[in-house]
C-alpha positions as CSV (number, residue, x, y, z in Angstrom):
1,X,51.9,-29.9,87.4
2,X,53.9,-26.9,88.4
3,X,56.9,-24.8,87.4
4,X,58.6,-22.1,89.4
5,X,57.0,-19.5,87.0
6,X,53.7,-21.3,86.1
7,X,51.2,-23.5,87.8
8,X,48.9,-26.0,86.0
9,X,46.1,-27.9,87.6
10,X,43.3,-29.9,86.1
11,X,39.7,-29.9,87.3
12,X,36.6,-31.9,86.6
13,X,35.6,-35.6,86.9
14,X,37.9,-36.5,84.0
15,X,40.4,-33.7,84.2
16,X,38.7,-31.9,81.3
17,X,39.5,-28.3,82.5
18,X,43.1,-27.0,82.8
19,X,43.9,-23.9,84.9
20,X,47.2,-22.4,83.8
21,X,48.3,-19.7,86.2
22,X,51.2,-17.2,85.7
23,X,53.2,-17.3,88.9
24,X,55.4,-14.3,89.4
25,X,53.2,-12.3,91.8
26,X,56.1,-10.3,93.2
27,X,56.8,-9.0,89.6
28,X,53.1,-8.6,88.8
29,X,53.5,-11.6,86.5
30,X,55.8,-9.7,84.2
31,X,56.9,-11.7,81.2
32,X,60.5,-12.7,80.9
33,X,61.8,-15.3,78.4
34,X,61.6,-18.1,80.9
35,X,57.9,-17.4,81.6
36,X,57.1,-17.1,77.9
37,X,58.7,-20.4,77.3
38,X,56.8,-21.9,80.2
39,X,53.5,-20.7,78.7
40,X,54.5,-22.3,75.4
41,X,55.3,-25.6,77.0
42,X,52.2,-25.6,79.2
43,X,49.8,-25.3,76.3
44,X,51.8,-27.6,74.0
45,X,51.8,-30.3,76.7
46,X,48.3,-30.2,78.1
47,X,47.0,-33.6,79.1
48,X,44.9,-35.4,76.5
49,X,41.9,-35.3,78.9
50,X,41.7,-31.5,78.7
51,X,38.9,-30.0,76.7
52,X,39.2,-26.3,77.7
53,X,41.6,-24.2,79.6
54,X,41.6,-21.1,81.8
55,X,44.6,-18.7,81.8
56,X,45.0,-16.5,84.9
57,X,47.6,-14.7,87.0
58,X,48.6,-15.2,90.6
59,X,48.4,-12.2,93.0
60,X,46.9,-8.8,92.3
61,X,47.5,-8.7,88.5
62,X,47.0,-10.8,85.4
63,X,50.2,-9.6,83.8
64,X,52.0,-6.3,83.8
65,X,53.8,-6.9,80.5
66,X,57.4,-7.3,79.5
67,X,59.9,-7.5,82.4
68,X,62.0,-4.5,81.5
69,X,64.5,-5.2,84.3
70,X,65.6,-8.3,82.2
71,X,65.4,-6.5,78.9
72,X,68.8,-6.8,77.2
73,X,70.2,-4.9,74.3
74,X,69.9,-6.8,71.0
75,X,70.9,-6.2,67.5
76,X,68.2,-6.3,64.7
77,X,68.7,-10.0,64.0
78,X,68.6,-11.0,67.7
79,X,65.5,-8.8,68.2
80,X,63.8,-10.5,65.2
81,X,64.4,-14.0,66.6
82,X,63.3,-13.0,70.1
83,X,60.0,-11.7,68.7
84,X,59.5,-14.8,66.7
85,X,60.0,-16.9,69.9
86,X,57.1,-14.9,71.5
87,X,55.0,-15.6,68.4
88,X,55.6,-19.3,68.6
89,X,54.7,-19.3,72.3
90,X,51.5,-17.3,71.9
91,X,50.5,-19.4,68.9
92,X,50.4,-22.4,71.2
93,X,47.7,-20.5,73.1
94,X,45.6,-19.4,70.2
95,X,46.1,-22.4,67.9
96,X,46.7,-25.1,70.5
97,X,44.5,-28.1,71.2
98,X,41.7,-26.5,73.2
99,X,39.8,-23.2,73.6
100,X,41.3,-20.9,76.2
101,X,39.4,-18.5,78.5
102,X,41.5,-15.7,80.0
103,X,40.5,-14.5,83.5
104,X,41.8,-10.9,83.8
105,X,42.3,-8.7,86.8
106,X,44.5,-5.8,87.7
107,X,47.2,-5.0,85.1
108,X,46.7,-6.3,81.6
109,X,49.5,-4.3,80.1
110,X,51.8,-4.5,77.2
111,X,52.9,-8.1,76.7
112,X,50.1,-9.1,79.1
113,X,47.5,-7.7,76.7
114,X,49.3,-9.5,73.9
115,X,49.0,-12.7,75.8
116,X,45.3,-12.1,76.7
117,X,44.5,-11.3,73.0
118,X,45.8,-14.8,72.1
119,X,43.0,-16.4,74.2
120,X,39.6,-17.1,72.7
121,X,37.4,-15.5,75.3
122,X,38.4,-12.9,77.9
123,X,36.6,-12.3,81.2
124,X,37.7,-9.2,83.2
125,X,36.8,-8.2,86.6
126,X,36.3,-4.5,87.7
127,X,39.9,-4.2,88.8
128,X,41.3,-4.8,85.3
129,X,43.0,-2.1,83.3
130,X,44.6,-2.1,79.9
131,X,47.5,-0.3,78.4
132,X,50.2,-0.5,75.7
133,X,53.1,1.6,77.0
134,X,55.6,0.4,74.4
135,X,55.0,3.5,72.3
136,X,56.1,5.9,75.1
137,X,59.1,3.7,76.0
138,X,60.6,3.8,72.5
139,X,59.8,0.2,71.6
140,X,57.2,-1.7,69.7
141,X,54.9,-4.6,70.4
142,X,56.7,-7.9,69.6
143,X,54.4,-10.7,70.8
144,X,51.8,-10.6,68.0
145,X,49.9,-7.6,69.5
146,X,49.9,-5.6,66.2
147,X,48.0,-8.5,64.6
148,X,45.7,-9.6,67.3
149,X,44.8,-6.5,69.2
150,X,43.5,-4.5,66.2
151,X,41.2,-7.4,65.4
152,X,39.6,-6.9,68.9
153,X,39.4,-3.1,69.1
154,X,40.5,-1.7,65.7
155,X,43.7,0.0,64.4
156,X,42.6,3.5,65.6
157,X,42.2,2.5,69.2
158,X,45.4,0.6,69.3
159,X,47.3,3.5,67.7
160,X,45.8,5.9,70.3
161,X,46.9,3.6,73.1
162,X,50.4,3.4,71.9
163,X,50.8,7.0,70.8
164,X,49.4,8.5,74.0
165,X,49.8,5.9,76.7
166,X,46.1,5.8,77.2
167,X,44.8,3.4,79.9
168,X,41.4,1.8,79.6
169,X,39.7,0.8,82.8
170,X,37.6,-2.4,83.0
171,X,34.4,-0.9,81.7
172,X,36.0,1.0,78.9
173,X,37.9,-2.1,77.9
174,X,34.8,-4.2,77.8
175,X,33.0,-1.6,75.6
176,X,35.9,-1.4,73.3
177,X,36.1,-5.2,72.8
178,X,39.1,-6.1,75.0
179,X,36.9,-8.4,77.0
180,X,33.7,-10.2,76.3
181,X,32.6,-10.4,79.9
182,X,32.8,-7.9,82.8
183,X,32.2,-9.2,86.4
184,X,32.6,-7.8,89.9
185,X,36.0,-7.6,91.5
186,X,37.3,-11.1,92.3
187,X,34.9,-12.9,90.0
188,X,36.9,-13.3,86.8
189,X,38.3,-16.8,87.6
190,X,34.9,-18.2,88.7
191,X,33.2,-16.9,85.5
192,X,36.1,-18.1,83.3
193,X,35.8,-21.6,84.9
194,X,32.0,-21.6,84.3
195,X,32.6,-20.8,80.6
196,X,35.3,-23.3,80.3
197,X,33.1,-26.1,81.7
198,X,30.4,-25.1,79.2
199,X,32.9,-25.1,76.3
200,X,34.3,-28.5,77.4
201,X,30.9,-30.1,76.7
202,X,30.9,-29.0,73.0
203,X,31.8,-31.4,70.3
204,X,35.7,-31.3,70.1
205,X,35.7,-31.0,66.3
206,X,33.4,-27.9,66.5
207,X,35.6,-26.3,69.1
208,X,38.6,-27.0,66.9
209,X,36.9,-25.4,63.9
210,X,36.1,-22.3,65.9
211,X,39.7,-22.0,67.1
212,X,41.5,-22.9,63.9
213,X,39.2,-22.3,60.9
214,X,37.1,-19.3,61.9
215,X,39.9,-16.8,62.4
216,X,41.4,-17.8,59.1
217,X,38.1,-17.6,57.3
218,X,37.7,-14.1,58.6
219,X,41.0,-13.2,56.8
220,X,40.0,-14.8,53.5
221,X,38.2,-13.3,50.6
222,X,34.5,-14.0,50.7
223,X,34.7,-16.5,47.9
224,X,37.5,-18.5,49.6
225,X,35.8,-18.1,53.0
226,X,32.6,-19.6,51.7
227,X,34.4,-22.7,50.4
228,X,36.5,-23.1,53.6
229,X,33.3,-22.8,55.6
230,X,31.5,-25.4,53.5
231,X,34.3,-27.9,53.9
232,X,34.6,-27.3,57.7
233,X,30.8,-27.6,58.1
234,X,30.9,-30.9,56.2
235,X,33.7,-32.3,58.3
236,X,32.2,-31.2,61.6
237,X,28.8,-32.6,61.0
238,X,30.2,-35.9,59.9
239,X,31.7,-36.6,63.3
240,X,29.8,-39.3,65.4
241,X,29.5,-36.9,68.3
242,X,27.8,-34.3,66.1
243,X,25.4,-36.9,64.6
244,X,24.4,-38.0,68.1
245,X,23.8,-34.4,69.2
246,X,21.6,-33.7,66.2
247,X,19.6,-36.9,66.8
248,X,19.1,-36.0,70.5
249,X,17.7,-32.6,69.4
250,X,15.4,-34.1,66.7
251,X,14.1,-36.6,69.2
252,X,13.4,-34.0,71.9
253,X,16.1,-35.1,74.2
254,X,18.2,-31.9,73.9
255,X,17.4,-28.5,75.5
256,X,16.1,-25.8,73.2
257,X,17.6,-22.3,73.1
258,X,15.8,-20.1,75.6
259,X,16.0,-16.4,76.4
260,X,18.2,-15.9,79.5
């Protein structure tokens, strides 16, 4: 499948991996409304065969943020609804049907970082750099970044990035928590695909719990979190796939955890 602003392909014997590629390379994949809506529709409409997805960008950059050349003046009400449209789109990434691995390279800036933070795992190569220039441009993040990014790096680091325009390089970003994996230049997509293939072999209900229950448990009080965890554990282990996997382990047919 393809769109003028986005490309989608499936990989694997049964089409279990989806690669969703932002495709505005001449604009460094800057996000306009049409591209945001294309992202929303892509993740809302993934084929049923897909078990994991990779989000990447065409050209030399993942995403350079909001397309300021298309930024129009809005009153407060219009701005509110515009931001909520972004929230809906990025929620389709974070709370969609399958785990999403971001393959990051070049600019991961502004709205691009907001989009990356909606993914479940982030792989960056050595060309990646991160920034939140909204603070120096007189605007504020509006795509969910004020919720998601502090959960990755903390409020103080995000405040610093927005107040000062600080840019993190790939190594600094990995240490701060903006990415979980750092690979040589040009290697982000291959690593992301490797992880997605591994994720796709998990029990689907466990993957769903990790995407939908775990972040909510983290926001609950301990007492509520324990109860939610217990219910989710009971539901996950009752699935036929989970029972078969446990039997395979007990009967010595499944690999044991080993040190890498």
